[in-house]
Amino acid sequence: MAETHTQSAASRLEAVHEGIAHACKVAGREVGEVTLVAVSKMHDSVSIKRLIEAGQRVFGENRVQEAQAKWPALRESYPDIELHLVGQLQSNKAEDAVALFDCIHSLDRPSLVAALGKAMARAGRQVPCFVQVDVGEEEQKGGCPIGEVPALIASAREAGIPVVGLMCVPPLGIEPAPFFAFLDKLARDNGLGKLSMGMSGDYETAIMLGATHVRVGTALFGERE
Ligand SMILES: *Cc1c(COP(=O)(O)O)cnc(C)c1O
């Protein structure tokens, strides 16, 4: 039984690798330009281990507390794991996030710039951040309003936060390509080279439009409960 699960984790991972390779080929890009972030939220350590054993090393979680419960033990067994925060971050969790994560995809407001800047300075640890952009004007998803992105990037840099790119979660149920193309242009206009965009249903489209980080959960782990 365990063997079967391992194989299915391996075959899911292989299928996503094939999707990434196909999209890169179509777009004339190198597969090495795209980082696959395996989003393991709501999946337990057993399922995560299967994917690690299949070769995956970069993982994403959307909640600090859940990540704190699962990852310290996993990292003892697999020290070369890279852990990304892909979900909204409360300012009062900034210190915990800086201690635990290697990359934060959800920097989206001035109060969080202040909290993360302070936390990074205190920890002596500069965690690369993506500025999350509210491309669909959906406040509940978080994300910086489009017009405020340049100012947020500037203030983050002033606070000593390494801003590496832009991230978005487009509205559900609409063709995402125009949002991805828009995020790519906004990143270029702001001199940023990295783009965190694309999930299980649309990561190939996102890669064709410039994604450097795709955040894939369901296609790797199956449906969440
Ligand atoms: C859950 C989540 C994902 C992964 O979504 P899937 O559709 O399961 O691939 C990606 N990004 C964020 C921000 C998420 O919360």
PDB file of N, CA and C in Angstrom, residues 2 14 22 24 27 49 58 62 78 80 89 95 102 104 106 116 134 138 141 146 171 184 198 203:
ATOM      1  N   ALA A   2       1.826   1.296   0.952  1.00  0.00           N
ATOM      2  CA  ALA A   2       2.716   2.457   1.017  1.00  0.00           C
ATOM      3  C   ALA A   2       3.481   2.605  -0.300  1.00  0.00           C
ATOM      4  N   GLU A  14       6.180  13.473 -11.710  1.00  0.00           N
ATOM      5  CA  GLU A  14       6.690  13.351 -13.080  1.00  0.00           C
ATOM      6  C   GLU A  14       5.755  14.050 -14.069  1.00  0.00           C
ATOM      7  N   HIS A  22       7.034  20.950 -21.078  1.00  0.00           N
ATOM      8  CA  HIS A  22       6.278  21.268 -22.292  1.00  0.00           C
ATOM      9  C   HIS A  22       6.077  22.777 -22.427  1.00  0.00           C
ATOM     10  N   CYS A  24       7.790  25.163 -21.087  1.00  0.00           N
ATOM     11  CA  CYS A  24       9.077  25.827 -21.337  1.00  0.00           C
ATOM     12  C   CYS A  24       9.470  25.687 -22.804  1.00  0.00           C
ATOM     13  N   ALA A  27       7.507  27.993 -24.931  1.00  0.00           N
ATOM     14  CA  ALA A  27       7.865  29.399 -24.690  1.00  0.00           C
ATOM     15  C   ALA A  27       9.332  29.690 -25.005  1.00  0.00           C
ATOM     16  N   LYS A  49       6.382  13.390   2.908  1.00  0.00           N
ATOM     17  CA  LYS A  49       7.579  12.542   2.784  1.00  0.00           C
ATOM     18  C   LYS A  49       7.603  11.774   1.465  1.00  0.00           C
ATOM     19  N   VAL A  58      11.427  21.764  -2.817  1.00  0.00           N
ATOM     20  CA  VAL A  58      10.889  23.090  -2.501  1.00  0.00           C
ATOM     21  C   VAL A  58       9.398  22.966  -2.190  1.00  0.00           C
ATOM     22  N   ASN A  62       0.658  27.729   3.531  1.00  0.00           N
ATOM     23  CA  ASN A  62      -0.040  29.009   3.554  1.00  0.00           C
ATOM     24  C   ASN A  62      -0.323  29.524   4.964  1.00  0.00           C
ATOM     25  N   TYR A  78      15.426  15.866   6.467  1.00  0.00           N
ATOM     26  CA  TYR A  78      15.791  16.323   5.111  1.00  0.00           C
ATOM     27  C   TYR A  78      16.273  17.774   5.195  1.00  0.00           C
ATOM     28  N   ASP A  80      17.998  19.629   3.340  1.00  0.00           N
ATOM     29  CA  ASP A  80      18.127  20.462   2.132  1.00  0.00           C
ATOM     30  C   ASP A  80      16.781  20.960   1.604  1.00  0.00           C
ATOM     31  N   LEU A  89       0.032  36.731   5.545  1.00  0.00           N
ATOM     32  CA  LEU A  89       0.815  36.750   6.783  1.00  0.00           C
ATOM     33  C   LEU A  89       0.339  37.886   7.683  1.00  0.00           C
ATOM     34  N   GLU A  95       7.898  37.465  12.972  1.00  0.00           N
ATOM     35  CA  GLU A  95       9.132  36.878  13.508  1.00  0.00           C
ATOM     36  C   GLU A  95       9.184  35.375  13.290  1.00  0.00           C
ATOM     37  N   ASP A 102      12.162  30.267   3.943  1.00  0.00           N
ATOM     38  CA  ASP A 102      13.289  30.695   3.119  1.00  0.00           C
ATOM     39  C   ASP A 102      12.862  31.714   2.072  1.00  0.00           C
ATOM     40  N   ILE A 104       9.187  34.397   1.168  1.00  0.00           N
ATOM     41  CA  ILE A 104       7.823  34.809   1.515  1.00  0.00           C
ATOM     42  C   ILE A 104       7.169  35.413   0.266  1.00  0.00           C
ATOM     43  N   SER A 106       4.034  36.745   0.047  1.00  0.00           N
ATOM     44  CA  SER A 106       2.805  37.480   0.352  1.00  0.00           C
ATOM     45  C   SER A 106       3.033  38.827   1.040  1.00  0.00           C
ATOM     46  N   LEU A 116       8.134  42.856   9.033  1.00  0.00           N
ATOM     47  CA  LEU A 116       9.146  41.959   8.459  1.00  0.00           C
ATOM     48  C   LEU A 116      10.535  42.599   8.484  1.00  0.00           C
ATOM     49  N   ASP A 134      -2.748  42.588  -5.893  1.00  0.00           N
ATOM     50  CA  ASP A 134      -4.188  42.313  -5.975  1.00  0.00           C
ATOM     51  C   ASP A 134      -4.664  42.577  -7.412  1.00  0.00           C
ATOM     52  N   GLU A 138      -9.635  41.991  -5.518  1.00  0.00           N
ATOM     53  CA  GLU A 138     -10.408  41.174  -4.570  1.00  0.00           C
ATOM     54  C   GLU A 138      -9.731  41.319  -3.213  1.00  0.00           C
ATOM     55  N   LYS A 141      -8.518  38.394  -0.741  1.00  0.00           N
ATOM     56  CA  LYS A 141      -7.370  37.528  -1.025  1.00  0.00           C
ATOM     57  C   LYS A 141      -6.053  38.150  -0.596  1.00  0.00           C
ATOM     58  N   ILE A 146      -2.772  47.684  -7.168  1.00  0.00           N
ATOM     59  CA  ILE A 146      -1.813  47.858  -8.265  1.00  0.00           C
ATOM     60  C   ILE A 146      -1.080  49.201  -8.197  1.00  0.00           C
ATOM     61  N   PRO A 171      -8.391  35.978  -9.991  1.00  0.00           N
ATOM     62  CA  PRO A 171      -9.748  35.578  -9.593  1.00  0.00           C
ATOM     63  C   PRO A 171     -10.093  34.196 -10.135  1.00  0.00           C
ATOM     64  N   ASP A 184       3.557  40.215 -15.341  1.00  0.00           N
ATOM     65  CA  ASP A 184       4.871  40.209 -15.989  1.00  0.00           C
ATOM     66  C   ASP A 184       5.279  41.637 -16.360  1.00  0.00           C
ATOM     67  N   GLY A 198       0.672  30.959 -11.139  1.00  0.00           N
ATOM     68  CA  GLY A 198       0.317  29.661 -11.699  1.00  0.00           C
ATOM     69  C   GLY A 198       0.141  28.636 -10.602  1.00  0.00           C
ATOM     70  N   TYR A 203      -0.637  26.334 -14.355  1.00  0.00           N
ATOM     71  CA  TYR A 203       0.797  26.623 -14.266  1.00  0.00           C
ATOM     72  C   TYR A 203       1.484  26.644 -15.630  1.00  0.00           C
TER      73      TYR A 203
END
